[in-house]
Short mmCIF file of C-alpha atoms (C1' of nucleotides) in Angstrom, two decimals:
data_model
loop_
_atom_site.label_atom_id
_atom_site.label_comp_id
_atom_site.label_asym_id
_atom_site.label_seq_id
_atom_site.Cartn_x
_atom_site.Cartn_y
_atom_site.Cartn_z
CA UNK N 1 6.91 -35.18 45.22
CA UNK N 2 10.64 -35.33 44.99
CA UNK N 3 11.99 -33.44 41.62
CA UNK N 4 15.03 -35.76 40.51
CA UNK N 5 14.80 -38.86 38.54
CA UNK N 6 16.53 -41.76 38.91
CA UNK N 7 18.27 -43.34 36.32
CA UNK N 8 15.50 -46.00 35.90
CA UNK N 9 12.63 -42.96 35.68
CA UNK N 10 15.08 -41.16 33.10
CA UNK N 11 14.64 -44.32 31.11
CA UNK N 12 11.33 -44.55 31.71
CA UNK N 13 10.42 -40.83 30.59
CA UNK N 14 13.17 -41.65 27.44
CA UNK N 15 11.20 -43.97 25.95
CA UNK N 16 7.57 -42.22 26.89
CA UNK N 17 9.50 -39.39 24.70
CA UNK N 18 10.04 -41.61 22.24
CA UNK N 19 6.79 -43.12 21.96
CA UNK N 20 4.82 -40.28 21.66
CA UNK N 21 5.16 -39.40 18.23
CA UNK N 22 2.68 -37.34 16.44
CA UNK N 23 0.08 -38.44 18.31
CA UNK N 24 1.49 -37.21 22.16
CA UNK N 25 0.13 -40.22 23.29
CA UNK N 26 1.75 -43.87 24.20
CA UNK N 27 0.43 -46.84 26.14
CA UNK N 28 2.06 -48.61 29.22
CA UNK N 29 2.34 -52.10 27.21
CA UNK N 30 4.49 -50.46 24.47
CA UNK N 31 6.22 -48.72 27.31
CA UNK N 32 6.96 -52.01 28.65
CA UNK N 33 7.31 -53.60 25.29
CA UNK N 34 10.20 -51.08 24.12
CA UNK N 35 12.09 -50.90 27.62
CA UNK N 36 11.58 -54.74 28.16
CA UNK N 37 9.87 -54.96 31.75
CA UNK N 38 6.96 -56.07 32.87
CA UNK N 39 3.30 -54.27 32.50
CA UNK N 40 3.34 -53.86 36.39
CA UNK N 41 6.40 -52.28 36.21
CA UNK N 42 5.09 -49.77 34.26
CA UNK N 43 2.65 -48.91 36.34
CA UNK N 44 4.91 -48.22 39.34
CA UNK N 45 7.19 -46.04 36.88
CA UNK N 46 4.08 -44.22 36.18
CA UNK N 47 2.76 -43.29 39.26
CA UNK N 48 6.25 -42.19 40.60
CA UNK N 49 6.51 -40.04 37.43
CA UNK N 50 3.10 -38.83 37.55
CA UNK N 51 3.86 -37.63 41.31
CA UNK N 52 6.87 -35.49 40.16
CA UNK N 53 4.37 -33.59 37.70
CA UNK N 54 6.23 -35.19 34.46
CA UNK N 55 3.61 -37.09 32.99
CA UNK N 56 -0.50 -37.12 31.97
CA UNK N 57 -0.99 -39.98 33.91
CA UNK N 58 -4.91 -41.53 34.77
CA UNK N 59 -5.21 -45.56 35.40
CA UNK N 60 -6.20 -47.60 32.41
CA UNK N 61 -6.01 -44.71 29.90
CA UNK N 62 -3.42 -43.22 27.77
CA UNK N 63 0.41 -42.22 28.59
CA UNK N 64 1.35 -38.46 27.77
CA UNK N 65 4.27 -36.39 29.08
CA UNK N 66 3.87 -32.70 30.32
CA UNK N 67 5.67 -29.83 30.12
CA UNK N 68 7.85 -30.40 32.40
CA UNK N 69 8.33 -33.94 31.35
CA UNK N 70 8.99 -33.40 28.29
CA UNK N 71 11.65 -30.64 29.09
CA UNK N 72 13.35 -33.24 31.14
CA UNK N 73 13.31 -35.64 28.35
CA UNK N 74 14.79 -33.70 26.17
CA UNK N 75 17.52 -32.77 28.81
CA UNK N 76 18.25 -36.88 28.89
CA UNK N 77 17.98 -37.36 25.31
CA UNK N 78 20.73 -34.03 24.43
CA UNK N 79 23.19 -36.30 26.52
CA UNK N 80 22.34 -39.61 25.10
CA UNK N 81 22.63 -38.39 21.70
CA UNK N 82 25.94 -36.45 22.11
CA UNK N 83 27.34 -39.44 23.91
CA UNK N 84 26.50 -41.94 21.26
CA UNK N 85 28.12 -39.72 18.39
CA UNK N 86 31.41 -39.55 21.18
CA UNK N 87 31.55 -42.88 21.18
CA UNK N 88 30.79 -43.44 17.24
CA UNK N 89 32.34 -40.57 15.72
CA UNK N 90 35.57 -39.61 17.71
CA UNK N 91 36.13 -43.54 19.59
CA UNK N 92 35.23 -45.38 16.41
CA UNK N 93 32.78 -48.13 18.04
CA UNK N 94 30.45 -49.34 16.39
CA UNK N 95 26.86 -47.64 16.47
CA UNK N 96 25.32 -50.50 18.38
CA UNK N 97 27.79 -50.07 21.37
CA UNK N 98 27.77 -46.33 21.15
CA UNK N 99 24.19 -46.88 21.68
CA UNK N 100 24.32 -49.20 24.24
CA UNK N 101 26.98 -47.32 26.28
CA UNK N 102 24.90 -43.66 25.25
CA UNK N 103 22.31 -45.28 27.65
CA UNK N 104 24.39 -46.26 30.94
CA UNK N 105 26.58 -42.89 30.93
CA UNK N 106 23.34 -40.36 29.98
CA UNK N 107 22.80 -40.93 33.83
CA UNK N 108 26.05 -40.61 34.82
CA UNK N 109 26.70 -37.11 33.50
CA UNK N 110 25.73 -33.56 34.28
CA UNK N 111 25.17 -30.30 32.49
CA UNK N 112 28.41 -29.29 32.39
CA UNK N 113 29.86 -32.40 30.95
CA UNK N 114 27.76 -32.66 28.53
CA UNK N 115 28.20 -28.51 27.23
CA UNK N 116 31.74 -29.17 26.70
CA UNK N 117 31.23 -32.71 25.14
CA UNK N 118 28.85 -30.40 22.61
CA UNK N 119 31.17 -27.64 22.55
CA UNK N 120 34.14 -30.65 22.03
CA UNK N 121 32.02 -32.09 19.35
CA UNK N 122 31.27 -28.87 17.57
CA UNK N 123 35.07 -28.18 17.34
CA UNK N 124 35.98 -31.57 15.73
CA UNK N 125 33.50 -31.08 13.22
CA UNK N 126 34.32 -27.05 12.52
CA UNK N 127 38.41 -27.90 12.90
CA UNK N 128 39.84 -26.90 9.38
CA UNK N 129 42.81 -29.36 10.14
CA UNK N 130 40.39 -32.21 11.26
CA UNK N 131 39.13 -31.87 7.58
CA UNK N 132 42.38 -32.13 6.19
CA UNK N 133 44.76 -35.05 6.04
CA UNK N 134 46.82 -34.74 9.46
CA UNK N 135 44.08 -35.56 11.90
CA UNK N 136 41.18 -37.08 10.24
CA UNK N 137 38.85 -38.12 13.54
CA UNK N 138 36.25 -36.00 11.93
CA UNK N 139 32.64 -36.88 11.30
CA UNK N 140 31.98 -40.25 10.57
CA UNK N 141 35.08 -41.05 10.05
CA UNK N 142 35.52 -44.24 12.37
CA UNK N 143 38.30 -45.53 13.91
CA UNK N 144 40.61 -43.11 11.86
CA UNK N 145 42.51 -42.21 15.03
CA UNK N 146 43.26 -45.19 15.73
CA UNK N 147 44.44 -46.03 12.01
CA UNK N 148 47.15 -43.24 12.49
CA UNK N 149 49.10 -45.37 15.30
CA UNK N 150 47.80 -43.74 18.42
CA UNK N 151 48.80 -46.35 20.39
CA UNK N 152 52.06 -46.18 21.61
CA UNK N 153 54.19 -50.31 21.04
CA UNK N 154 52.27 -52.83 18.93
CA UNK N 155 51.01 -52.61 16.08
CA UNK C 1 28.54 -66.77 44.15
CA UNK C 2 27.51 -64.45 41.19
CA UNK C 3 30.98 -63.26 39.30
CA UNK C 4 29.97 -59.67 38.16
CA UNK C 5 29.98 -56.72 41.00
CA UNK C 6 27.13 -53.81 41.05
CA UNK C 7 27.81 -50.32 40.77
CA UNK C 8 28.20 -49.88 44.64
CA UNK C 9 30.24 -53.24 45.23
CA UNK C 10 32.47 -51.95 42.50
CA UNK C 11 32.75 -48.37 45.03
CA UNK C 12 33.70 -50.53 48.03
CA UNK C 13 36.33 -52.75 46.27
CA UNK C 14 37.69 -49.21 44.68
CA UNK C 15 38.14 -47.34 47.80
CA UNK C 16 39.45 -50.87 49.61
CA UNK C 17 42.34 -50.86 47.11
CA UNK C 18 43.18 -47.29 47.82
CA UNK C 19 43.03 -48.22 51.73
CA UNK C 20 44.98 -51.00 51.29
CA UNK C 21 48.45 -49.25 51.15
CA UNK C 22 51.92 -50.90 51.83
CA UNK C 23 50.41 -52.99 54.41
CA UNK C 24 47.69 -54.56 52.19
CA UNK C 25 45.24 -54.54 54.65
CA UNK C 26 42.43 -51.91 55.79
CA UNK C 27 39.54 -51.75 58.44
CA UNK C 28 35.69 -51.54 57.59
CA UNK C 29 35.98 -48.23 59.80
CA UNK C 30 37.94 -46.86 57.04
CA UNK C 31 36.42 -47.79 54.43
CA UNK C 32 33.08 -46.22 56.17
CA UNK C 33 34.91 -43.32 56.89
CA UNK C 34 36.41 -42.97 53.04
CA UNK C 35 32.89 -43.64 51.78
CA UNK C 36 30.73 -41.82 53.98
CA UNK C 37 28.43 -45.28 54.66
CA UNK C 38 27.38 -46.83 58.00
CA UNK C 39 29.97 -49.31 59.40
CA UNK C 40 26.69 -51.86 59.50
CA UNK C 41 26.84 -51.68 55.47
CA UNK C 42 30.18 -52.09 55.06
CA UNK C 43 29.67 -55.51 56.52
CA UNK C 44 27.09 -56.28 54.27
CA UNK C 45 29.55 -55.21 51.15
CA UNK C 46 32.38 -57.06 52.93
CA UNK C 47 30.19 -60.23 52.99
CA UNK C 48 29.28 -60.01 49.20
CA UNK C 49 32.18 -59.19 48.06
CA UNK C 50 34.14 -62.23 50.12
CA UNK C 51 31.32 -64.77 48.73
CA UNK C 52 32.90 -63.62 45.47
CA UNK C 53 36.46 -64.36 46.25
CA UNK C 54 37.09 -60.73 45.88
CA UNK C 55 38.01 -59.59 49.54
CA UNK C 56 39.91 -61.70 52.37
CA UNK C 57 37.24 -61.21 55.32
CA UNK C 58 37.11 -62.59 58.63
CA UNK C 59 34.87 -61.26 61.31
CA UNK C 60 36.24 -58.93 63.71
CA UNK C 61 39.59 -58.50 61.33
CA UNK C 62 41.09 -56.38 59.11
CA UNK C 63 40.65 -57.15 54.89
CA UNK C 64 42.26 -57.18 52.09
CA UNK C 65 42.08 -57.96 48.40
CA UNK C 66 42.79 -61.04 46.99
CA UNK C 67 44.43 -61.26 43.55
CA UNK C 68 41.02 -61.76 42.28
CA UNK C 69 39.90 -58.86 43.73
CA UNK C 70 43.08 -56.62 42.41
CA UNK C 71 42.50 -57.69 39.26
CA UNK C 72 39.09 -56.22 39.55
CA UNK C 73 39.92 -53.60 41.56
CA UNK C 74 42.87 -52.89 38.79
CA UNK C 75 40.04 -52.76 35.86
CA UNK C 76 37.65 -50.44 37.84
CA UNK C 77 40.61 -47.64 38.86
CA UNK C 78 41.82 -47.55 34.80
CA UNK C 79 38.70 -46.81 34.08
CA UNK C 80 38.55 -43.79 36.64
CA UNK C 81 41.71 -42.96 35.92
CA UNK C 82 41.29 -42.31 31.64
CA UNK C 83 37.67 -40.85 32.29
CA UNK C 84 39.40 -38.38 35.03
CA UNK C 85 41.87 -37.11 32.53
CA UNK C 86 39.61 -36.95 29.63
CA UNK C 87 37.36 -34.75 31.34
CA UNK C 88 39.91 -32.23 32.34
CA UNK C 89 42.69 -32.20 29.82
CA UNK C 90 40.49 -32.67 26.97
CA UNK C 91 37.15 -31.38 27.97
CA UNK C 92 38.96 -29.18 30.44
CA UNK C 93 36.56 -29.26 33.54
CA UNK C 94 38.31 -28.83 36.46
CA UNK C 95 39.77 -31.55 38.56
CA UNK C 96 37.15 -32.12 40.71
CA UNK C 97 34.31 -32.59 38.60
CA UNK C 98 36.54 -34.44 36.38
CA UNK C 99 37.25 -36.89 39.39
CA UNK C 100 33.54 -36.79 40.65
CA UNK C 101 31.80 -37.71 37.23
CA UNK C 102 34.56 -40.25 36.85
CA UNK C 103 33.47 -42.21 39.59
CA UNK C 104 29.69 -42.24 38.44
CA UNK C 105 30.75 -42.85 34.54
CA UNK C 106 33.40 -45.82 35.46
CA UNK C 107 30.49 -48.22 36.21
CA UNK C 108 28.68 -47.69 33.08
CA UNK C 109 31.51 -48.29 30.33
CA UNK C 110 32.90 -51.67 29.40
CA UNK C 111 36.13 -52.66 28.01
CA UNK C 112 36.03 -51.67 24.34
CA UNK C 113 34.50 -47.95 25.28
CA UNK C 114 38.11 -47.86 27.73
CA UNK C 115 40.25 -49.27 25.33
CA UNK C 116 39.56 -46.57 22.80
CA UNK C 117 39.57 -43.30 25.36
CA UNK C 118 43.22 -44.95 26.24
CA UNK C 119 44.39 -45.17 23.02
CA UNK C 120 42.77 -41.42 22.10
CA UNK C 121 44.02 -39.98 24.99
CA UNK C 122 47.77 -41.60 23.73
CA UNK C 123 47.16 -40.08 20.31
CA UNK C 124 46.43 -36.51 21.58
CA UNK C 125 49.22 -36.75 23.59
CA UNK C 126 51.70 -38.36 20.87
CA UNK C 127 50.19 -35.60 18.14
CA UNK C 128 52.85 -33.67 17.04
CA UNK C 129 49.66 -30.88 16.10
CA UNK C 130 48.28 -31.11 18.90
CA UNK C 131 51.48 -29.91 20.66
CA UNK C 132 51.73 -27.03 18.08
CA UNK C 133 49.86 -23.81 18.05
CA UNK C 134 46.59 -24.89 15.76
CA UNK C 135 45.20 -28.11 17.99
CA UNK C 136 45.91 -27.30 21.50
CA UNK C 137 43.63 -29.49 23.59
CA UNK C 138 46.67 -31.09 24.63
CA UNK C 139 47.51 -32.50 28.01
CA UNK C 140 47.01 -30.23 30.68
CA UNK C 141 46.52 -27.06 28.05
CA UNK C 142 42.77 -27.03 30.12
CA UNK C 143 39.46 -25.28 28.20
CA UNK C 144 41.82 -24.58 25.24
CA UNK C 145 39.74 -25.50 22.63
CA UNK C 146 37.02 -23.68 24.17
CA UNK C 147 39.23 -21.11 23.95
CA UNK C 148 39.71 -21.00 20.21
CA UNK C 149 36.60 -20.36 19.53
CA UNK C 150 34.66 -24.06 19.56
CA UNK C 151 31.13 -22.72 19.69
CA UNK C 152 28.99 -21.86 16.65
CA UNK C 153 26.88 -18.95 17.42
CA UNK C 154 27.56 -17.02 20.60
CA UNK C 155 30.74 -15.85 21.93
"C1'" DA P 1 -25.60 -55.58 23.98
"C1'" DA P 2 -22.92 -59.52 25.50
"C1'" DG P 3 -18.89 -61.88 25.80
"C1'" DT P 4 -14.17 -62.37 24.90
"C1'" DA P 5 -9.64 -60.45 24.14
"C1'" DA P 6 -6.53 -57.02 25.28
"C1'" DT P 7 -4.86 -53.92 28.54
"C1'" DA P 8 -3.95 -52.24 33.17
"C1'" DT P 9 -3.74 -52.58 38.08
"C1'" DT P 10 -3.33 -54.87 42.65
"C1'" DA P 11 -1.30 -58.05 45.72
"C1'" DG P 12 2.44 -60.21 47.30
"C1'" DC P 13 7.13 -61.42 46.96
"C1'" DC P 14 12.31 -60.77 45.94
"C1'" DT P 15 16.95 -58.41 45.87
"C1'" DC P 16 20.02 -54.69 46.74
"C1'" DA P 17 21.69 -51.00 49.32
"C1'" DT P 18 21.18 -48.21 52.82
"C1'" DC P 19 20.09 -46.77 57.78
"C1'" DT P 20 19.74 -46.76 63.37
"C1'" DA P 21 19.91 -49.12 67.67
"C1'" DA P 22 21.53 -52.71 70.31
"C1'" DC P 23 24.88 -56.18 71.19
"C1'" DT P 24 29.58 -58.49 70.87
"C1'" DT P 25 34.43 -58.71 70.31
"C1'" DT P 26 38.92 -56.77 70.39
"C1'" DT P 27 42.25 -53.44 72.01
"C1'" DG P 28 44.73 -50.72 74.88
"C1'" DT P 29 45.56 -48.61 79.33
"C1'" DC P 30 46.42 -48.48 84.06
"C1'" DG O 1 44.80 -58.78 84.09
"C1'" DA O 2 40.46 -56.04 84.39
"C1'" DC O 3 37.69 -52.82 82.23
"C1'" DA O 4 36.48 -48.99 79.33
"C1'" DA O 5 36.72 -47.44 74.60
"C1'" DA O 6 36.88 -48.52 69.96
"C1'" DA O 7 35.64 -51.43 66.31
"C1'" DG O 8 32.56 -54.72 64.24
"C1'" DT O 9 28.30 -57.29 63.77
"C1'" DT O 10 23.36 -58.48 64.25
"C1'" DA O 11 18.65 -57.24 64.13
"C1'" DG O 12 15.16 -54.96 62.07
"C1'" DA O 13 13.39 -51.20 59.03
"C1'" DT O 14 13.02 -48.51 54.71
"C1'" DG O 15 12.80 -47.47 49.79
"C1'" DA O 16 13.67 -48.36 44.96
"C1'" DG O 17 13.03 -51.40 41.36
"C1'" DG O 18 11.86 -55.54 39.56
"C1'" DC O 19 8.88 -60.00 38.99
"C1'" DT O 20 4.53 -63.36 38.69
"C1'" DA O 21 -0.23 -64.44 39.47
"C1'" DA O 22 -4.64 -62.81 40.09
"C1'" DT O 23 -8.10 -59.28 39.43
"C1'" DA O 24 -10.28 -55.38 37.21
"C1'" DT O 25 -11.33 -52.45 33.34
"C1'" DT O 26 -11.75 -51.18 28.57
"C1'" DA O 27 -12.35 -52.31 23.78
"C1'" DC O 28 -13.63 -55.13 19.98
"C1'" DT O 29 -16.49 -58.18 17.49
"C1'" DT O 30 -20.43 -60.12 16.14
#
DNA sequence: AAGTAATATTAGCCTCATCTAACTTTTGTC
DNA sequence: GACAAAAGTTAGATGAGGCTAATATTACTT
């Protein structure tokens, strides 16, 4: 029972996360549905995570995470989420590719780049001057930098 | 032939261009050595990446890139490069976790993501505020805006 | 309550990326 | 120029992750 996910389990427990609404509860063919792979798939994904203690897992019943799953979920879903608004907010992509991108680099990062990517975050939004006229990459603002003539020759 | 190179064949052709100094030519032992992988699978990468046009491989011989594979090679290292410096100048981690999460996060961004860290990394560095007192995440200026107070709460 | 539809698992296969051990080729040294 | 050392490759294995086809289980419907 090895503790660290691969990427592909991280995805895996992402969308069991998501799944689970009110109910706690998900099914291995909406698993399979959402992620796009194959019922059997699943099943493997399952059993691996189910041997690392992260999910409620008994063949040919319901899909729940535990404790500890869900605490790594939510460890996976902190990054996507403050990668996507990176990528949106400060970039200016659109929301589909911040998305997209959110879901490659989640497993790519660690604690430490993700605090400061808050902490970054957080600043931008807080900066008095961001709010202002001079340097307008603030919330939902897209693209804004780049309206301002970052780049150095053409244009 | 497939055109588009995984994760790890991206690695290899990476650490072949940086081998590949004045002479233009490196050994697999090298490239084992620089990449901390068994001589036997740097054959295998060799062999893949050849069938692609990417590397100039003959058994028992040195290698090199081919333009092809320079081109590539050329793509993967700007992305290392901008992710590198983003991480420590602007989220001000230090240079070795900067480096080390560059080379995970290169393979998961495409063009348009790179394109836009270039051009904000330009415009921080072009920003007349930035190089003033009130915005001074500037290049080099490491952890500064942690240092003004970024965080909410705490502190 | 029986039978069918839906869901899940097993079995068997594939690719990629890695390894060790054994063998081959090249190199360099006397 | 012969032979040992260094370098490279082949052979064979492993593990992760995916697939399809076939089988098993559960659930629904009448």
């Amino acid at each position: 029972m090895p503790e660290n996910l691969s990427a592909s389990l991280e995805d895996y427990i992402e969308s069991i996360a998501e799944l689970t609404g009110s109910s706690g509860v998900t099914r291995a063919a909406d698993i399979a549905d959402k992620m796009g792979v194959s019922r059997p798939s699943v099943t493997v994904a399952l059993r691996a995570l189910a041997s690392r203690g992260m999910v409620n897992y008994k063949p040919y019943s319901t899909v729940s995470l535990t404790d500890k799953g869900r605490k790594h979920a939510a460890v996976v879903l902190r990054k996507h989420r403050i990668l996507s608004r990176f990528f949106n907010e400060i970039l200016g992509t659109d929301v589909e590719l911040a998305d997209s991108a959110a879901c490659k680099v989640e497993h790519a990062i660690g604690e430490e780049i993700t605090d400061r990517l808050v902490d970054f975050l957080a600043f931008i939004d807080n900066c008095p001057m961001a709010a202002e006229g001079g340097f307008e990459f603030n919330s939902r603002k897209r693209q804004s930098f780049r309206e301002k003539g970052a780049t150095n020759e053409k244009d």
